[in-house]
């Protein structure tokens, strides 16, 4: 009778089934050349979890030049992923392979860059990995399961443990603390108690890690199925104080709309609710197909302006006037410091700035002009703004929640009607820059831009008035400008 572990191994091999012939073939090639080869890390872990890994990582006794010599005639193409670190990449069919020489790195504890040292055995290579669930291997071609640090037990218990003592592991590479939060969000696992204690004690060492690496881990965390778990770990461990201090700062604030919870808890709930409103992967952009990093970042950061704008009012109330404006500035600064690209920084900060605009809608008193401006100001971000605004309602008052939802439903209907009638997504003034210049007798430049902006405001406020009326209104505007006088 098979033991539970044997049954699990059989299941893992079944999950690797379509790839086993290719894996075995590759293992035989390395064995024929006198080298060891093992499938390692995420692909092995995911096979036990019934998940599919997009890429396959291997470790080997062969050196980089030997790896390349073995792979080149077998693969469709090979490339140098990082020869200095012992990694050669290859493509066979639609599958990407990365093969790395056994490693036995040492770290200087000042920077995160290791002093690369190649190892000579699989066990030592596994010992230097981040967590025991990623320190399992499958020797090829014989398909022997190797688990010297009880990764399978940790997998069963849904625990993140380190192969080495956690203070050693995190001291060698502080980015592993960010990875712990990311894996908590991706896998739904808990962090072992000793690792949690080490993270709290060593959180400050994350500052030696480059902003780009921190950014990548934060993005993966947010795009995972359970980002709330990872964000909570960042805050509880103290890591967020160094990489995203705006988040723990929200714990001290009481949200004036939702006094049953602080703004931090409200924010985590908004993130979850925004995710629920994403469309299925691959759906139309208007559905905001998930996982959507811009929407999730906006949900995470939408209230970061509250600590700086909190005011205690007479009678015991609390206000956060203009926190959306302050929050947009803080968001822009934080995302830039994390080296996010300009497009992401612009989109997320704009959503933070606009997230309260709907609350001026009241009971539907907005004019068509106000609706036009709402749509135009949001631009391509409108589908995300719809979802962020709806996700921002976390009230437990069901009556209030239904009223807010119904009011936003009404606004969306009005937007759809105006979009259909006026093509607001392509709204332009009724005169273009050339026509403006000819009518006013001015060359291209800032004055034409000001006139164009005036006509755009006219278009938004009054809708389509016709070219003749637009010319009359523009001439009247121009007559009031100091530049029009001799």
Coordinates of C-alpha atoms in Angstrom, one line a residue:
X1 CA 0.0 0.0 0.0
X2 CA 1.3 3.4 -1.0
X3 CA 2.1 6.0 1.7
X4 CA 0.6 9.4 1.5
X5 CA 3.9 10.8 0.3
X6 CA 4.2 8.2 -2.4
X7 CA 0.7 9.0 -3.5
X8 CA 1.5 12.7 -3.6
X9 CA 4.6 11.9 -5.7
X10 CA 2.6 9.9 -8.1
X11 CA 0.1 12.8 -8.4
X12 CA 3.0 15.3 -8.9
X13 CA 4.4 13.2 -11.7
X14 CA 1.0 12.9 -13.3
X15 CA 0.8 16.7 -13.2
X16 CA 4.1 16.8 -15.0
X17 CA 2.9 14.1 -17.3
X18 CA 2.9 15.9 -20.7
X19 CA 6.4 17.2 -20.0
X20 CA 7.9 14.0 -18.6
X21 CA 9.3 12.7 -21.9
X22 CA 11.0 16.0 -22.6
X23 CA 12.4 16.2 -19.0
X24 CA 13.6 12.6 -19.2
X25 CA 15.2 13.3 -22.5
X26 CA 17.1 16.3 -21.2
X27 CA 18.2 14.4 -18.1
X28 CA 19.6 11.6 -20.3
X29 CA 21.6 14.2 -22.4
X30 CA 23.3 15.6 -19.3
X31 CA 23.9 12.1 -17.9
X32 CA 25.5 11.0 -21.1
X33 CA 27.8 13.9 -20.8
X34 CA 28.7 12.9 -17.2
X35 CA 26.7 15.5 -15.4
X36 CA 23.8 15.5 -12.9
X37 CA 20.6 17.4 -13.6
X38 CA 17.5 18.0 -11.5
X39 CA 14.3 19.9 -11.9
X40 CA 14.1 22.2 -8.9
X41 CA 12.1 24.9 -7.2
X42 CA 8.8 26.3 -8.3
X43 CA 8.0 23.6 -11.0
X44 CA 8.4 20.8 -8.4
X45 CA 6.4 22.7 -5.8
X46 CA 3.6 23.5 -8.3
X47 CA 3.5 19.9 -9.4
X48 CA 2.5 18.9 -5.9
X49 CA 0.0 21.7 -5.7
X50 CA -1.6 20.7 -9.0
X51 CA -0.5 24.0 -10.6
X52 CA 1.2 24.6 -13.9
X53 CA 4.5 26.3 -14.1
X54 CA 5.1 28.4 -17.2
X55 CA 8.9 27.8 -17.1
X56 CA 11.1 25.0 -15.9
X57 CA 14.2 25.6 -13.8
X58 CA 17.0 23.1 -13.4
X59 CA 20.2 22.8 -11.5
X60 CA 23.2 20.8 -12.6
X61 CA 26.8 19.9 -11.8
X62 CA 27.8 21.1 -15.3
X63 CA 29.5 24.5 -15.7
X64 CA 27.9 27.2 -17.9
X65 CA 30.0 26.4 -21.0
X66 CA 29.1 22.7 -20.6
X67 CA 25.4 23.5 -20.2
X68 CA 25.5 25.5 -23.4
X69 CA 27.3 22.8 -25.3
X70 CA 24.6 20.2 -24.3
X71 CA 21.6 22.5 -24.9
X72 CA 22.6 24.0 -28.2
X73 CA 22.0 21.0 -30.5
X74 CA 18.9 20.0 -28.5
X75 CA 17.1 23.3 -28.2
X76 CA 15.7 25.6 -30.9
X77 CA 17.6 28.4 -29.4
X78 CA 19.8 29.2 -26.4
X79 CA 20.8 32.4 -24.7
X80 CA 23.0 33.6 -21.9
X81 CA 20.7 34.5 -19.0
X82 CA 23.6 35.2 -16.7
X83 CA 26.7 33.3 -17.4
X84 CA 28.5 34.8 -14.4
X85 CA 25.7 33.3 -12.2
X86 CA 25.8 30.0 -14.1
X87 CA 22.5 30.2 -15.9
X88 CA 21.8 29.4 -19.6
X89 CA 18.4 29.6 -21.1
X90 CA 16.9 27.5 -23.8
X91 CA 13.6 27.2 -25.8
X92 CA 12.2 23.9 -27.0
X93 CA 8.8 24.1 -28.6
X94 CA 6.8 26.5 -26.5
X95 CA 8.6 25.7 -23.3
X96 CA 11.4 27.8 -21.7
X97 CA 14.1 26.1 -19.8
X98 CA 16.7 27.7 -17.5
X99 CA 19.7 25.5 -16.4
X100 CA 21.9 26.8 -13.6
X101 CA 25.2 25.3 -12.2
X102 CA 25.0 24.2 -8.6
X103 CA 25.5 27.3 -6.5
X104 CA 27.2 27.9 -3.1
X105 CA 27.0 31.7 -3.0
X106 CA 28.3 33.9 -0.2
X107 CA 26.9 37.4 0.6
X108 CA 28.8 40.4 1.9
X109 CA 25.8 41.6 4.1
X110 CA 26.3 45.1 2.7
X111 CA 24.8 44.8 -0.7
X112 CA 22.5 42.1 -2.0
X113 CA 24.9 41.0 -4.7
X114 CA 26.4 37.5 -4.0
X115 CA 29.9 36.5 -4.5
X116 CA 29.2 33.8 -7.0
X117 CA 30.7 30.4 -6.1
X118 CA 29.7 27.2 -7.9
X119 CA 28.9 24.2 -5.8
X120 CA 29.4 20.5 -6.3
X121 CA 26.3 18.9 -5.0
X122 CA 22.5 19.2 -5.1
X123 CA 21.9 19.3 -1.3
X124 CA 24.1 22.3 -0.8
X125 CA 22.4 24.0 -3.8
X126 CA 19.0 23.4 -2.2
X127 CA 20.2 24.7 1.1
X128 CA 20.9 28.2 -0.3
X129 CA 17.3 28.5 -1.6
X130 CA 14.7 30.8 -0.1
X131 CA 12.1 28.4 1.4
X132 CA 11.9 24.7 1.9
X133 CA 8.8 24.4 -0.4
X134 CA 11.2 25.7 -3.1
X135 CA 14.1 23.5 -2.0
X136 CA 12.6 20.2 -3.4
X137 CA 14.1 18.6 -6.5
X138 CA 13.4 15.8 -9.0
X139 CA 16.6 14.1 -10.2
X140 CA 16.6 13.4 -13.9
X141 CA 16.4 11.2 -15.8
X142 CA 15.6 8.7 -13.0
X143 CA 12.8 10.9 -11.5
X144 CA 14.0 10.5 -7.9
X145 CA 12.4 12.9 -5.5
X146 CA 15.0 14.8 -3.3
X147 CA 13.7 16.7 -0.2
X148 CA 16.5 17.1 2.3
X149 CA 14.8 20.0 4.2
X150 CA 11.3 18.6 4.5
X151 CA 9.8 20.9 1.9
X152 CA 6.9 18.4 1.3
X153 CA 6.0 18.5 5.0
X154 CA 6.0 22.3 4.9
X155 CA 3.8 22.1 1.8
X156 CA 1.3 19.9 3.5
X157 CA 1.2 22.3 6.5
X158 CA 1.1 25.3 4.2
X159 CA 4.1 26.8 6.0
X160 CA 6.9 29.0 4.7
X161 CA 10.1 27.8 6.3
X162 CA 13.7 28.5 5.4
X163 CA 16.2 25.7 4.7
X164 CA 18.9 27.6 6.7
X165 CA 18.1 29.4 10.0
X166 CA 16.0 32.3 8.9
X167 CA 18.3 35.0 10.3
X168 CA 21.1 33.5 8.1
X169 CA 18.8 33.1 5.1
X170 CA 17.4 36.7 5.3
X171 CA 20.8 38.1 6.2
X172 CA 22.3 36.5 3.1
X173 CA 19.5 38.0 0.9
X174 CA 17.0 40.4 2.5
X175 CA 14.8 40.2 -0.6
X176 CA 13.7 36.8 0.7
X177 CA 11.6 38.7 3.2
X178 CA 9.7 40.3 0.4
X179 CA 9.4 37.0 -1.3
X180 CA 7.9 35.6 1.9
X181 CA 5.1 38.1 1.6
X182 CA 4.7 37.4 -2.1
X183 CA 4.4 33.6 -1.6
X184 CA 1.9 34.2 1.2
X185 CA -0.2 36.1 -1.3
X186 CA 0.4 33.6 -4.2
X187 CA 0.0 30.3 -2.2
X188 CA -2.1 31.3 0.7
X189 CA 0.6 30.0 3.1
X190 CA 1.5 31.2 6.6
X191 CA 5.0 32.1 7.7
X192 CA 6.7 29.9 10.2
X193 CA 7.1 31.5 13.7
X194 CA 10.9 31.7 13.6
X195 CA 10.9 33.2 10.2
X196 CA 8.3 35.8 11.3
X197 CA 10.4 36.8 14.3
X198 CA 13.5 37.1 12.1
X199 CA 11.6 39.3 9.6
X200 CA 10.6 41.7 12.4
X201 CA 14.1 41.9 13.7
X202 CA 15.7 42.3 10.3
X203 CA 13.2 44.4 8.4
X204 CA 15.5 47.3 8.1
X205 CA 18.0 45.3 6.0
X206 CA 15.6 45.4 3.1
X207 CA 17.0 48.9 2.4
X208 CA 20.1 47.4 0.8
X209 CA 18.0 45.8 -1.9
X210 CA 17.4 47.8 -5.1
X211 CA 14.1 49.6 -5.6
X212 CA 13.6 47.7 -8.8
X213 CA 13.7 44.3 -7.1
X214 CA 11.4 45.4 -4.3
X215 CA 9.0 46.8 -6.9
X216 CA 8.9 43.5 -8.8
X217 CA 8.1 41.6 -5.6
X218 CA 5.4 44.1 -4.7
X219 CA 3.8 43.8 -8.1
X220 CA 3.8 40.0 -8.0
X221 CA 2.2 40.2 -4.5
X222 CA -0.6 42.5 -5.7
X223 CA -1.2 40.3 -8.8
X224 CA -1.5 37.2 -6.7
X225 CA -4.8 35.6 -5.7
X226 CA -4.6 36.7 -2.0
X227 CA -2.8 40.0 -1.8
X228 CA -4.4 40.9 1.5
X229 CA -2.3 38.1 3.2
X230 CA 0.9 39.4 1.7
X231 CA 0.2 43.0 2.5
X232 CA -0.7 42.1 6.1
X233 CA 2.7 40.3 6.4
X234 CA 4.5 43.3 5.1
X235 CA 2.9 45.5 7.7
X236 CA 3.1 43.1 10.6
X237 CA 6.8 42.4 10.0
X238 CA 7.7 46.1 9.7
X239 CA 8.9 45.7 6.1
X240 CA 6.2 48.1 4.9
X241 CA 7.8 50.8 7.1
X242 CA 10.7 50.7 4.7
X243 CA 9.2 49.9 1.3
X244 CA 5.7 51.3 1.5
X245 CA 5.4 53.4 4.7
X246 CA 2.1 55.0 3.6
X247 CA 0.3 51.7 4.2
X248 CA 1.1 51.1 7.9
X249 CA 0.5 54.9 8.5
X250 CA -3.2 54.3 7.7
X251 CA -3.6 52.1 10.8
X252 CA -3.8 55.3 13.0
X253 CA -6.5 56.9 11.0
X254 CA -10.3 56.6 11.5
X255 CA -12.2 56.8 8.3
X256 CA -15.0 59.4 8.6
X257 CA -17.3 57.4 6.3
X258 CA -16.6 53.9 7.9
X259 CA -16.0 54.5 11.6
X260 CA -16.3 50.8 12.4
X261 CA -12.8 50.2 11.0
X262 CA -9.6 52.1 10.5
X263 CA -8.5 53.3 7.1
X264 CA -5.9 50.5 6.9
X265 CA -8.6 47.8 7.2
X266 CA -10.8 49.7 4.9
X267 CA -8.0 49.9 2.3
X268 CA -7.4 46.1 2.4
X269 CA -11.1 45.6 1.9
X270 CA -11.1 48.0 -1.1
X271 CA -8.3 46.0 -2.7
X272 CA -10.3 42.8 -2.3
X273 CA -13.5 44.3 -3.6
X274 CA -11.6 45.9 -6.6
X275 CA -10.3 42.4 -7.5
X276 CA -13.8 41.0 -7.4
X277 CA -14.9 43.6 -9.9
X278 CA -12.2 42.8 -12.5
X279 CA -13.2 41.0 -15.6
X280 CA -12.0 37.6 -16.6
X281 CA -8.5 37.3 -18.1
X282 CA -8.5 38.1 -21.8
X283 CA -11.8 39.9 -21.7
X284 CA -12.6 43.2 -23.4
X285 CA -10.5 46.2 -21.9
X286 CA -13.8 47.8 -20.9
X287 CA -14.2 44.9 -18.4
X288 CA -10.7 45.5 -16.9
X289 CA -9.5 42.0 -17.3
X290 CA -7.7 40.7 -14.2
X291 CA -5.3 40.6 -12.7
X292 CA -4.9 44.4 -13.3
X293 CA -1.9 46.0 -11.6
X294 CA -3.0 49.6 -12.1
X295 CA -6.4 49.0 -10.5
X296 CA -4.9 47.1 -7.6
X297 CA -2.3 49.7 -7.0
X298 CA -4.9 52.5 -7.1
X299 CA -7.1 50.6 -4.6
X300 CA -4.1 50.1 -2.3
X301 CA -3.0 53.8 -2.4
X302 CA -6.4 55.6 -2.8
X303 CA -6.5 56.9 0.8
X304 CA -2.8 57.5 1.5
X305 CA -3.4 61.2 1.7
X306 CA -5.6 60.8 4.8
X307 CA -2.8 60.9 7.5
X308 CA -1.6 64.3 6.2
X309 CA -5.0 65.8 5.9
X310 CA -6.7 64.6 9.1
X311 CA -8.5 67.3 11.0
X312 CA -10.5 66.9 14.2
X313 CA -13.7 68.9 14.0
X314 CA -15.9 70.4 16.7
X315 CA -18.3 67.8 18.0
X316 CA -15.9 64.9 17.7
X317 CA -15.9 64.5 13.9
X318 CA -12.9 63.9 11.7
X319 CA -12.3 65.3 8.2
X320 CA -9.8 64.6 5.5
X321 CA -10.4 67.5 3.1
X322 CA -8.6 67.2 -0.2
X323 CA -6.9 63.9 0.7
X324 CA -7.4 62.7 -2.8
X325 CA -5.1 65.6 -4.1
X326 CA -2.5 65.0 -1.4
X327 CA -2.8 61.3 -2.0
X328 CA -2.2 61.6 -5.7
X329 CA 1.1 63.5 -5.0
X330 CA 2.2 60.9 -2.4
X331 CA 1.3 58.1 -4.8
X332 CA 3.3 59.6 -7.6
X333 CA 6.3 60.1 -5.3
X334 CA 6.2 56.5 -3.9
X335 CA 5.7 54.8 -7.2
X336 CA 8.6 56.8 -8.7
X337 CA 10.8 55.8 -5.8
X338 CA 10.0 52.2 -6.5
X339 CA 10.9 52.8 -10.2
X340 CA 7.6 52.1 -11.7
X341 CA 7.3 53.1 -15.3
X342 CA 5.8 56.6 -16.2
X343 CA 2.6 55.2 -17.6
X344 CA 1.8 53.2 -14.4
X345 CA 2.7 56.2 -12.2
X346 CA 0.5 58.5 -14.2
X347 CA -2.5 56.2 -14.3
X348 CA -2.4 55.2 -10.7
X349 CA -1.9 58.7 -9.3
X350 CA -4.7 60.0 -11.6
X351 CA -7.1 57.3 -10.3
X352 CA -6.2 58.3 -6.7
X353 CA -6.9 61.9 -7.6
X354 CA -10.3 61.1 -9.2
X355 CA -11.6 58.4 -6.7
X356 CA -13.8 60.9 -4.7
X357 CA -15.2 62.7 -7.7
X358 CA -18.3 60.6 -7.7
X359 CA -19.3 61.7 -4.2
X360 CA -20.1 65.1 -5.6
X361 CA -22.8 63.4 -7.7
X362 CA -25.1 63.4 -4.6
X363 CA -28.6 62.2 -5.6
X364 CA -27.9 62.6 -9.3
X365 CA -27.9 66.5 -9.5
X366 CA -25.0 66.6 -12.0
X367 CA -25.6 68.4 -15.2
X368 CA -24.7 66.8 -18.5
X369 CA -21.7 69.1 -18.5
X370 CA -20.4 67.6 -15.2
X371 CA -20.9 64.1 -16.5
X372 CA -18.9 65.0 -19.7
X373 CA -16.1 66.4 -17.6
X374 CA -16.1 63.2 -15.4
X375 CA -15.7 61.1 -18.5
X376 CA -13.2 63.4 -20.2
X377 CA -11.0 63.7 -17.0
X378 CA -11.0 59.9 -16.6
X379 CA -10.2 59.3 -20.3
X380 CA -9.0 55.7 -20.9
X381 CA -9.1 55.1 -17.1
X382 CA -12.9 55.3 -16.9
X383 CA -13.5 51.5 -16.6
X384 CA -11.0 51.3 -13.8
X385 CA -12.4 54.4 -12.1
X386 CA -15.9 52.8 -12.2
X387 CA -14.5 49.8 -10.4
X388 CA -12.4 51.7 -7.9
X389 CA -15.3 53.9 -7.0
X390 CA -17.6 51.0 -6.4
X391 CA -14.9 49.1 -4.4
X392 CA -14.4 52.1 -2.2
X393 CA -17.8 51.5 -0.6
X394 CA -17.2 49.3 2.5
X395 CA -20.0 50.4 4.7
X396 CA -21.8 47.8 6.7
X397 CA -25.0 49.8 6.4
X398 CA -26.8 47.8 3.8
X399 CA -29.3 50.5 3.1
X400 CA -26.5 53.0 2.4
X401 CA -24.6 50.5 0.3
X402 CA -27.7 49.9 -1.9
X403 CA -28.2 53.6 -2.3
X404 CA -24.6 54.3 -3.3
X405 CA -24.7 51.4 -5.8
X406 CA -28.0 52.5 -7.3
X407 CA -26.7 56.1 -7.6
X408 CA -23.6 54.9 -9.4
X409 CA -25.7 52.7 -11.6
X410 CA -27.6 55.8 -12.6
X411 CA -24.4 57.7 -13.3
X412 CA -23.1 54.8 -15.5
X413 CA -26.3 54.8 -17.5
X414 CA -26.1 58.6 -18.1
X415 CA -22.5 58.1 -19.2
X416 CA -23.5 55.4 -21.6
X417 CA -26.2 57.6 -23.1
X418 CA -23.9 60.6 -23.5
X419 CA -21.1 58.4 -24.9
X420 CA -23.6 57.0 -27.5
X421 CA -25.0 60.4 -28.4
X422 CA -21.8 62.5 -28.4
X423 CA -18.9 60.1 -28.7
X424 CA -17.4 61.5 -25.5
X425 CA -14.5 59.2 -25.7
X426 CA -13.4 61.2 -28.8
X427 CA -14.6 64.6 -27.7
X428 CA -12.8 67.5 -29.4
X429 CA -13.5 71.2 -29.9
X430 CA -15.5 72.0 -33.0
X431 CA -12.6 74.0 -34.4
X432 CA -9.1 72.5 -34.8
X433 CA -5.8 74.3 -34.2
X434 CA -5.5 75.4 -37.8
X435 CA -9.0 76.9 -37.9
X436 CA -8.4 78.6 -34.6
X437 CA -5.1 80.2 -35.9
X438 CA -6.7 81.3 -39.2
X439 CA -9.8 82.8 -37.4
X440 CA -7.7 84.7 -34.8
X441 CA -4.8 85.5 -37.1
X442 CA -2.2 84.0 -34.7
X443 CA 0.6 81.5 -35.4
X444 CA 0.9 78.1 -33.8
X445 CA 1.9 78.3 -30.2
X446 CA 0.7 78.8 -26.6
X447 CA -2.1 81.2 -27.7
X448 CA -3.6 78.6 -29.9
X449 CA -3.4 76.2 -27.1
X450 CA -5.3 78.5 -24.7
X451 CA -8.0 79.1 -27.4
X452 CA -8.2 75.3 -27.9
X453 CA -8.7 74.8 -24.2
X454 CA -11.5 77.4 -24.2
X455 CA -13.3 75.7 -27.0
X456 CA -12.9 72.3 -25.3
X457 CA -14.5 73.7 -22.1
X458 CA -17.3 75.1 -24.3
X459 CA -17.8 71.6 -25.8
X460 CA -17.9 70.0 -22.4
X461 CA -20.2 72.5 -20.8
X462 CA -22.7 72.9 -23.7
X463 CA -22.2 69.9 -25.9
X464 CA -22.3 70.4 -29.7
X465 CA -23.1 74.0 -30.5
X466 CA -22.1 74.0 -34.2
X467 CA -19.1 75.6 -35.9
X468 CA -20.7 79.0 -36.4
X469 CA -21.6 79.4 -32.8
X470 CA -18.1 78.1 -31.8
X471 CA -16.5 80.8 -34.0
X472 CA -18.7 83.5 -32.5
X473 CA -17.9 82.4 -28.9
X474 CA -14.2 82.1 -29.7
X475 CA -14.1 85.6 -31.2
X476 CA -15.9 87.0 -28.1
X477 CA -13.4 85.2 -25.9
X478 CA -10.5 86.5 -27.9
X479 CA -11.7 90.1 -27.7
X480 CA -11.3 89.8 -23.9
X481 CA -7.7 88.6 -24.1
X482 CA -4.9 91.2 -23.7
X483 CA -3.0 89.7 -26.7
X484 CA -5.9 90.7 -29.0
X485 CA -5.3 94.5 -28.4
X486 CA -2.9 96.4 -30.6

